[in-house]
mmCIF file of C-alpha atoms in Angstrom:
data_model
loop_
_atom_site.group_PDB
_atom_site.id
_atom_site.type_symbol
_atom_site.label_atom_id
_atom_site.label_comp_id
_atom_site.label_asym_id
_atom_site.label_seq_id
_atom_site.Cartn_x
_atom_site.Cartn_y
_atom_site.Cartn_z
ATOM 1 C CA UNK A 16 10.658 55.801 -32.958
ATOM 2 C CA UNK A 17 7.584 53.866 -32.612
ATOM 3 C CA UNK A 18 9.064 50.905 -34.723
ATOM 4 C CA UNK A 19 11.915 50.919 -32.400
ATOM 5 C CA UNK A 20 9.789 50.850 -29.513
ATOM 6 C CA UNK A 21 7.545 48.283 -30.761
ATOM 7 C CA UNK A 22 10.777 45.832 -31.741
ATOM 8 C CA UNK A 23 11.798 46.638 -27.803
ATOM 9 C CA UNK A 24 8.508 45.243 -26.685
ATOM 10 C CA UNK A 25 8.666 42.465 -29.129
ATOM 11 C CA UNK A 26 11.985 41.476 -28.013
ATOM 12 C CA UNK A 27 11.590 41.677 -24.234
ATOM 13 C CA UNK A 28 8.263 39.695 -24.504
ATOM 14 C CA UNK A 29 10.223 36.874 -27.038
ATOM 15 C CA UNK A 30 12.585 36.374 -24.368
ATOM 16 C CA UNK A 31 10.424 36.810 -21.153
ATOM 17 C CA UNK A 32 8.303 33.892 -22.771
ATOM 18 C CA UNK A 33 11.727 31.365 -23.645
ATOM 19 C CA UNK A 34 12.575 32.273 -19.863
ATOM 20 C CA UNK A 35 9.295 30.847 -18.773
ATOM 21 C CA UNK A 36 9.233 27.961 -21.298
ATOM 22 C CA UNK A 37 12.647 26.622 -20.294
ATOM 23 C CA UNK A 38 11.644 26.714 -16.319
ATOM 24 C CA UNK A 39 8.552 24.970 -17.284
ATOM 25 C CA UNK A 40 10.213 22.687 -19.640
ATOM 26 C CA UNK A 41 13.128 21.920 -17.013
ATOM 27 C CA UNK A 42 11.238 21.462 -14.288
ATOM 28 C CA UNK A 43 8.148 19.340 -15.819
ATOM 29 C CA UNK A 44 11.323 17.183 -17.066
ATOM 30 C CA UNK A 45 13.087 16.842 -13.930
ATOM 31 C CA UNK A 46 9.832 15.754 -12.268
ATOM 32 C CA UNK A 47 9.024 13.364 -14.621
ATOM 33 C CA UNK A 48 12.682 11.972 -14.393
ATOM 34 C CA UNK A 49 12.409 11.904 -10.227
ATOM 35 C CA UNK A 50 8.906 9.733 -10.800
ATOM 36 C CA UNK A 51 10.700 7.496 -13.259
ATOM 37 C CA UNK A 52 13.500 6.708 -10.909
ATOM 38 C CA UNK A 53 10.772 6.582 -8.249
ATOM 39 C CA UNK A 54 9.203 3.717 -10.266
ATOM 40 C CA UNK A 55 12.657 1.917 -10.734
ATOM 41 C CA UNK A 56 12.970 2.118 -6.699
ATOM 42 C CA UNK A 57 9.895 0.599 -6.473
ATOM 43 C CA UNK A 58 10.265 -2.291 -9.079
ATOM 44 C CA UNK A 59 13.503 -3.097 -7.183
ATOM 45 C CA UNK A 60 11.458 -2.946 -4.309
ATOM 46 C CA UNK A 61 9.184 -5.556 -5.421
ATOM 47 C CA UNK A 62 11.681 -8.041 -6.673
ATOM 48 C CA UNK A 63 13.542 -8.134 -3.087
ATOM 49 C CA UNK A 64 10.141 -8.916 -1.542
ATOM 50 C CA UNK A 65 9.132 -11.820 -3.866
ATOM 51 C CA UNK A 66 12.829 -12.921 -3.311
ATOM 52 C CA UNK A 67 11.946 -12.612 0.570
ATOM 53 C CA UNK A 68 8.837 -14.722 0.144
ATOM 54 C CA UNK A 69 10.847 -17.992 -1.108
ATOM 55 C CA UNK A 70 13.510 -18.222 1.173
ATOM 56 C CA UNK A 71 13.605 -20.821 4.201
ATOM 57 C CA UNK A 72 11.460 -19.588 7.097
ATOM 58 C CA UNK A 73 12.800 -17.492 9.716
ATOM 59 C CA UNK A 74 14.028 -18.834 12.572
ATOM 60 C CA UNK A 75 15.939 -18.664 16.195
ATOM 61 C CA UNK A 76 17.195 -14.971 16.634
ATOM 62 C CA UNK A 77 15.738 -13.571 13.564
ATOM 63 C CA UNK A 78 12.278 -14.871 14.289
ATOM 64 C CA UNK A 79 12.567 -13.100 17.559
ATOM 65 C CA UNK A 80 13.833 -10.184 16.469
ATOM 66 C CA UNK A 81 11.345 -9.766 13.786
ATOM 67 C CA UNK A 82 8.352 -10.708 15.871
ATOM 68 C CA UNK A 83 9.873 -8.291 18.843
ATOM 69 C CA UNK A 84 8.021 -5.015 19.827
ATOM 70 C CA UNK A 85 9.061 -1.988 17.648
ATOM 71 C CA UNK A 86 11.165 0.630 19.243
ATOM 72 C CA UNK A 87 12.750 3.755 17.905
ATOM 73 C CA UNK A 88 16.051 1.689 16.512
ATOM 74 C CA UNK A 89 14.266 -1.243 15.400
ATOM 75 C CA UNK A 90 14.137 -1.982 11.497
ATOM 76 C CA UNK A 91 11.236 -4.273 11.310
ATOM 77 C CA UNK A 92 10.988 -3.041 7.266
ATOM 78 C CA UNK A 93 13.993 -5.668 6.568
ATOM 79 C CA UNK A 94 11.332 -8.609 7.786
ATOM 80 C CA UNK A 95 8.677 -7.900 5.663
ATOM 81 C CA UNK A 96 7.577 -10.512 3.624
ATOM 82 C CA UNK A 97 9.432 -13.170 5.174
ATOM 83 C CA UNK A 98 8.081 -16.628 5.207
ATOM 84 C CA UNK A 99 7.452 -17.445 8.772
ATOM 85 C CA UNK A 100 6.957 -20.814 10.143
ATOM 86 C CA UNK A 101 5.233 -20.584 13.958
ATOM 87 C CA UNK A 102 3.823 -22.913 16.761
ATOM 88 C CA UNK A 103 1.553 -21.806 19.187
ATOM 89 C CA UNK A 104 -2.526 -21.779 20.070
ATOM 90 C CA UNK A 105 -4.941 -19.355 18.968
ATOM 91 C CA UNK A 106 -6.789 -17.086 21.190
ATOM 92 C CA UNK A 107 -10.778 -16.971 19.376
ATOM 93 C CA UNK A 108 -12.502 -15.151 22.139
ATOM 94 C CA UNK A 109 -9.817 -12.124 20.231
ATOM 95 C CA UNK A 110 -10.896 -13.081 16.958
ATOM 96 C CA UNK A 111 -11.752 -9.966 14.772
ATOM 97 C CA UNK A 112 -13.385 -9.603 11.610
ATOM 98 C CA UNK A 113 -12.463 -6.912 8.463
ATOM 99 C CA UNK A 114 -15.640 -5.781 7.238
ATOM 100 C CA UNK A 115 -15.056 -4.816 3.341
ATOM 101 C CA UNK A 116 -12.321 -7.149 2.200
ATOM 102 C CA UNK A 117 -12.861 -8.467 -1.450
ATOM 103 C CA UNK A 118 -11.245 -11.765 -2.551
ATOM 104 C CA UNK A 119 -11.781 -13.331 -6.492
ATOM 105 C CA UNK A 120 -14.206 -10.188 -6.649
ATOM 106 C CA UNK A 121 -16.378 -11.072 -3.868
ATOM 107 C CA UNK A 122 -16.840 -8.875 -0.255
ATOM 108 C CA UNK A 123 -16.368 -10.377 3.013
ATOM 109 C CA UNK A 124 -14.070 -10.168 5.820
ATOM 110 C CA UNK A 125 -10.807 -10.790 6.372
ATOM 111 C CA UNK A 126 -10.199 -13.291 9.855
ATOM 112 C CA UNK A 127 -8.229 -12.114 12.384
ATOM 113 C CA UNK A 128 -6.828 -14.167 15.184
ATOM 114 C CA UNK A 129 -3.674 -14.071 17.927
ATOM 115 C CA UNK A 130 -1.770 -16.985 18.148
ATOM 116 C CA UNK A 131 -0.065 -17.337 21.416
ATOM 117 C CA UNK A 132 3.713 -18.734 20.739
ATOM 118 C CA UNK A 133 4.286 -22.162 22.105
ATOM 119 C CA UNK A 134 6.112 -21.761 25.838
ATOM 120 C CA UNK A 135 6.220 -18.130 25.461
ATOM 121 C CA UNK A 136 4.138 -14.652 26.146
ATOM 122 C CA UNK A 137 4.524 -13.504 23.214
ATOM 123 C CA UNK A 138 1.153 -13.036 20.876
ATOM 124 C CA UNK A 139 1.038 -12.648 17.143
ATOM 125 C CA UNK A 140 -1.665 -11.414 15.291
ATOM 126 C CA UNK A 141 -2.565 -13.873 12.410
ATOM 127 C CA UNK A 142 -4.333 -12.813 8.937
ATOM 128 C CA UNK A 143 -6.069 -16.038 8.922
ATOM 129 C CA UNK A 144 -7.921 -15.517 5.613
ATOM 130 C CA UNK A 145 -10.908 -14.489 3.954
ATOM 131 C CA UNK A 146 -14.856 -15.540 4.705
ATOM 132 C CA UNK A 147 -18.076 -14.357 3.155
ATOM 133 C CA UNK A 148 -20.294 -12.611 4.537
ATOM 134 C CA UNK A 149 -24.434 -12.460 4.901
ATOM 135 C CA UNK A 150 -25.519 -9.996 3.033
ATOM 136 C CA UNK A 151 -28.846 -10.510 4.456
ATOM 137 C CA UNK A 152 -27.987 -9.926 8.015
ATOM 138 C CA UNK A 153 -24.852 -7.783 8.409
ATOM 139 C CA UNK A 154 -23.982 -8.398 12.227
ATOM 140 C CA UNK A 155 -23.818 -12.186 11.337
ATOM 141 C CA UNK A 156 -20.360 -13.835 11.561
ATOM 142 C CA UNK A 157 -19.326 -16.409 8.643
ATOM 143 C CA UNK A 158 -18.880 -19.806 10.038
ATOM 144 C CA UNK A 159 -15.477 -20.224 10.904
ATOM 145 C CA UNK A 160 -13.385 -23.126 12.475
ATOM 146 C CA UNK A 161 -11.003 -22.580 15.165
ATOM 147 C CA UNK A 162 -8.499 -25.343 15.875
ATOM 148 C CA UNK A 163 -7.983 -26.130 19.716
ATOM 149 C CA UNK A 164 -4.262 -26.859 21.487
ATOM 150 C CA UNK A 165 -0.944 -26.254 19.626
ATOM 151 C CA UNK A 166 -1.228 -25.561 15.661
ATOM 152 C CA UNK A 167 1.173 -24.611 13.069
ATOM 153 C CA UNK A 168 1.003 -21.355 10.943
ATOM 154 C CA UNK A 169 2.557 -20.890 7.755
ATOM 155 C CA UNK A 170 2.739 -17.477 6.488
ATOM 156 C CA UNK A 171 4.678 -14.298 5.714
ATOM 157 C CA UNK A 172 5.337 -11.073 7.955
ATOM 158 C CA UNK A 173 3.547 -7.764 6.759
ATOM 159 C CA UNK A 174 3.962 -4.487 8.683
ATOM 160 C CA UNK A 175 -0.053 -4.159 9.347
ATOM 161 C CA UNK A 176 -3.563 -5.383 8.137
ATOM 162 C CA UNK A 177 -4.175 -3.260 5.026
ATOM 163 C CA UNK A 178 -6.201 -0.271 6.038
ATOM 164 C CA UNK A 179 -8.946 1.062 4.389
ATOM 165 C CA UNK A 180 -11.515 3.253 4.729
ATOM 166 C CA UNK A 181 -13.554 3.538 7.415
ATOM 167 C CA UNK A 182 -17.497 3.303 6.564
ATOM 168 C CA UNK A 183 -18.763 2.559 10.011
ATOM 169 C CA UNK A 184 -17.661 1.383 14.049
ATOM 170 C CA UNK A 185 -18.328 -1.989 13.148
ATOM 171 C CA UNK A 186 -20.576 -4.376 16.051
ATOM 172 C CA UNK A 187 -19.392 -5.825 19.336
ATOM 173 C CA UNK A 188 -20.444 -7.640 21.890
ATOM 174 C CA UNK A 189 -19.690 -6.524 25.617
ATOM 175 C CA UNK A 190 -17.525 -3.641 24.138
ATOM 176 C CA UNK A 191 -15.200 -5.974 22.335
ATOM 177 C CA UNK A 192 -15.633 -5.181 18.356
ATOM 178 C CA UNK A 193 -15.868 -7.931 16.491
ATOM 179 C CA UNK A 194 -16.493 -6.438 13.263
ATOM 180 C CA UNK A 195 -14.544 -3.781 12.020
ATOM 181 C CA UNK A 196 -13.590 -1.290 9.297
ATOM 182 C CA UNK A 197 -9.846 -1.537 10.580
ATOM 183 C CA UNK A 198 -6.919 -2.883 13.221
ATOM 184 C CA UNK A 199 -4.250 -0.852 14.519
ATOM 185 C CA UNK A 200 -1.649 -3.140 15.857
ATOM 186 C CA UNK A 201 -0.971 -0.298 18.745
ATOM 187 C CA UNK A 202 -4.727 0.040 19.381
ATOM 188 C CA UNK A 203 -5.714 -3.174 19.684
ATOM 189 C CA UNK A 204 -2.593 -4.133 22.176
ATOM 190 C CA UNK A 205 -3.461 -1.625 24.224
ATOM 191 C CA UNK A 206 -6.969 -2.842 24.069
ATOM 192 C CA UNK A 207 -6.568 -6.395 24.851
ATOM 193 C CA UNK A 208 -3.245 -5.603 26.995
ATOM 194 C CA UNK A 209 -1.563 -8.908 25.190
ATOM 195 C CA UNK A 210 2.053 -8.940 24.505
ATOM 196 C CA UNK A 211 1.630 -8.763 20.768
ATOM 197 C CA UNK A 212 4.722 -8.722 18.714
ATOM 198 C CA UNK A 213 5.600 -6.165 16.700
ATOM 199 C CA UNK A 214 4.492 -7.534 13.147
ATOM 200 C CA UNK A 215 1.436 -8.853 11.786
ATOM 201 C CA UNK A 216 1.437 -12.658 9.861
ATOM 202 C CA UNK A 217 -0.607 -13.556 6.907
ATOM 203 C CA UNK A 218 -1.309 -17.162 6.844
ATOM 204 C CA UNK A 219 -0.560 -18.834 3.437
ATOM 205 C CA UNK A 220 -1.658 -21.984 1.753
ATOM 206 C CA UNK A 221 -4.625 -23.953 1.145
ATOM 207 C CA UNK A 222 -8.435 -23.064 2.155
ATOM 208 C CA UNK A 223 -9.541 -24.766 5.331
ATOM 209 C CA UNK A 224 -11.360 -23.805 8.180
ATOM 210 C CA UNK A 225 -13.531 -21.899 6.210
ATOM 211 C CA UNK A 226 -11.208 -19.920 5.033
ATOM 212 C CA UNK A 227 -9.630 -18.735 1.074
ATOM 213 C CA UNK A 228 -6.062 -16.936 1.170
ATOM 214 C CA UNK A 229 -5.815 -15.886 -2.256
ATOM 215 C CA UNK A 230 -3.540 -13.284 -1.326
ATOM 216 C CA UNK A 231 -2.076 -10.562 -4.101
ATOM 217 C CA UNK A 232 0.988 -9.676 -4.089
ATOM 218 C CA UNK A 233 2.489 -6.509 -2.767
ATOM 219 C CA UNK A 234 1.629 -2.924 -3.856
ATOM 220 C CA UNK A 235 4.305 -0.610 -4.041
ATOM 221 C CA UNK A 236 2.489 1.692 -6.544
ATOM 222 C CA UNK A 237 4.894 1.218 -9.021
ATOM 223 C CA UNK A 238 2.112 1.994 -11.432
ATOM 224 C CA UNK A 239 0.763 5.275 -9.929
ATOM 225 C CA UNK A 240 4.688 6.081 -10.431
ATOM 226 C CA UNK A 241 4.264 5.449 -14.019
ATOM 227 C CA UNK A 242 1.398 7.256 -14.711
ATOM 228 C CA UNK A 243 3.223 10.828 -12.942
ATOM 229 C CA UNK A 244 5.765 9.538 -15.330
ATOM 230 C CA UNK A 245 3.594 9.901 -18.314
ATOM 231 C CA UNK A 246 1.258 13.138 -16.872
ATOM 232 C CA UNK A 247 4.972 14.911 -16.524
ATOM 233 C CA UNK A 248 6.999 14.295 -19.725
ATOM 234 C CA UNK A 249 3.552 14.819 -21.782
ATOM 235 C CA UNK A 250 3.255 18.453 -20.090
ATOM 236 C CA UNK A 251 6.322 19.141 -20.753
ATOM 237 C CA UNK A 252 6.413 18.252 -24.719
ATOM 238 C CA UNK A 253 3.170 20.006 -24.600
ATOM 239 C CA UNK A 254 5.244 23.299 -23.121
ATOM 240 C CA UNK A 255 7.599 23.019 -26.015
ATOM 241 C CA UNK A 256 5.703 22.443 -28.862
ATOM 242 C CA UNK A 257 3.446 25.293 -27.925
ATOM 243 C CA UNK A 258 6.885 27.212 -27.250
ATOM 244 C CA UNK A 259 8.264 26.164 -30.603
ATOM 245 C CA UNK A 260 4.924 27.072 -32.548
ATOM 246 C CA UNK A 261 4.101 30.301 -31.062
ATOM 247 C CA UNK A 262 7.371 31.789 -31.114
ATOM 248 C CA UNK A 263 9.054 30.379 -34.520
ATOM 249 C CA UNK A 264 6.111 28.536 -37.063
ATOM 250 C CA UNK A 265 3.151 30.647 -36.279
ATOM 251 C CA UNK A 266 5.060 34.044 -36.566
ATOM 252 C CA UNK A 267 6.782 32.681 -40.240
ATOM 253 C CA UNK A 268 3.232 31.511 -41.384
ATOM 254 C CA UNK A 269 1.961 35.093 -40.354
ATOM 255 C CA UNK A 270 5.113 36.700 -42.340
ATOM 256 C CA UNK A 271 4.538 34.577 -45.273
#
């Protein structure tokens, strides 16, 4: 009677733990499959936008469409990364600073600056590029030339300036900021009440002005994806081996 009972218990506990093994082993599986094709989205992802970045400029109708305000049915994701070519003079007494912003391993800000489009209202805020800062007096601007009358910018659309985060309010002058952790593109229209367009531009080539644009490319995170990928399908191999040897090789080792 007690045998029986014991080789109830025995039983209902074998299959009890295979019930919670296979969950654990299907669902660590499926997760690690969803981050894998997560990581293949994202790959794809980041061939279309180096594709983007080669082709000829926009122009005419897609230029203003991707440069117009967003609204609810808008798609400005289908401009990113675009190579933009635009005319137009800068607005300085706008011009903000990034506090924070490493380029070649080395902190400083990033430089930014609307550009008003030639013969039209519209405003575009312009990643000019990257300055150094004075690490011995913090409020101090880098020296930084500002072309007057009509210039041409050479760049490529980006949804926003790349957050980060915020350590401080940054220091202004007459309650405009000029140095800053951070730029919302909504914020700062509503701020400065210019007709900014709906997308941000990164100037590309060459340093001038005092300015370096060794830009990176684009992070999707493909990598993050990669490492769920591994964290996932290791936890669940380590599910089944322990599965496998607690229920089959330890109990035969025991026996024997």
């Amino acid at each position: 009677m007690v045998s029986a009972s014991f080789s109830l218990r025995s039983s209902l506990r074998f299959w009890l733990v295979s019930l919670a093994a296979c969950a654990g082993i299907l669902s660590t599986g499926a997760l690690g499959r969803w981050q894998w094709e997560r990581a293949a989205e994202k790959e794809a992802l980041a061939a279309e936008l180096a594709a983007r970045s080669v082709q000829a400029p926009l122009a005419g109708a897609e230029l203003q469409a991707a440069l117009a305000p967003r609204t609810a049915e808008s798609n400005p994701d289908k401009f990113l990364f675009h190579s933009v070519k635009l005319h137009g003079r800068w607005l300085p007494k706008y011009t903000v600073y990034l506090d924070n912003r490493q380029m070649d391993g080395h902190q400083g800000f990033f430089v930014i600056t609307p550009l008003q489009l030639a013969g039209q209202d519209t405003v575009v805020l312009v990643q000019r590029g990257w300055a150094p800062r004075n690490f011995l007096e913090r409020t101090a601007l880098p020296p930084v030339l500002t072309p007057e009358g009509e210039v041409e910018v050479n760049g490529h659309l980006v949804a926003e300036t790349t957050p980060i985060y915020a350590l401080g309010s940054g220091q202004g002058e007459q309650g405009f900021l000029r140095i800053r952790q951070n730029l919302s593109l909504d914020a700062f229209r509503a701020e400065t009440s210019l007709a900014l367009a709906g997308l941000v531009v990164v100037q590309d080539g060459a340093p001038s002005e005092g300015l370096l644009r060794h830009w990176l490319p684009p992070d999707t995170g493909v990598q993050k994806n990669y490492g769920y990928v591994f964290q996932w399908f290791a936890l669940c191999g380590l599910i089944s081996g322990l599965y496998v040897w607690f229920q089959f090789i330890r109990p035969r080792r025991h026996r024997a």
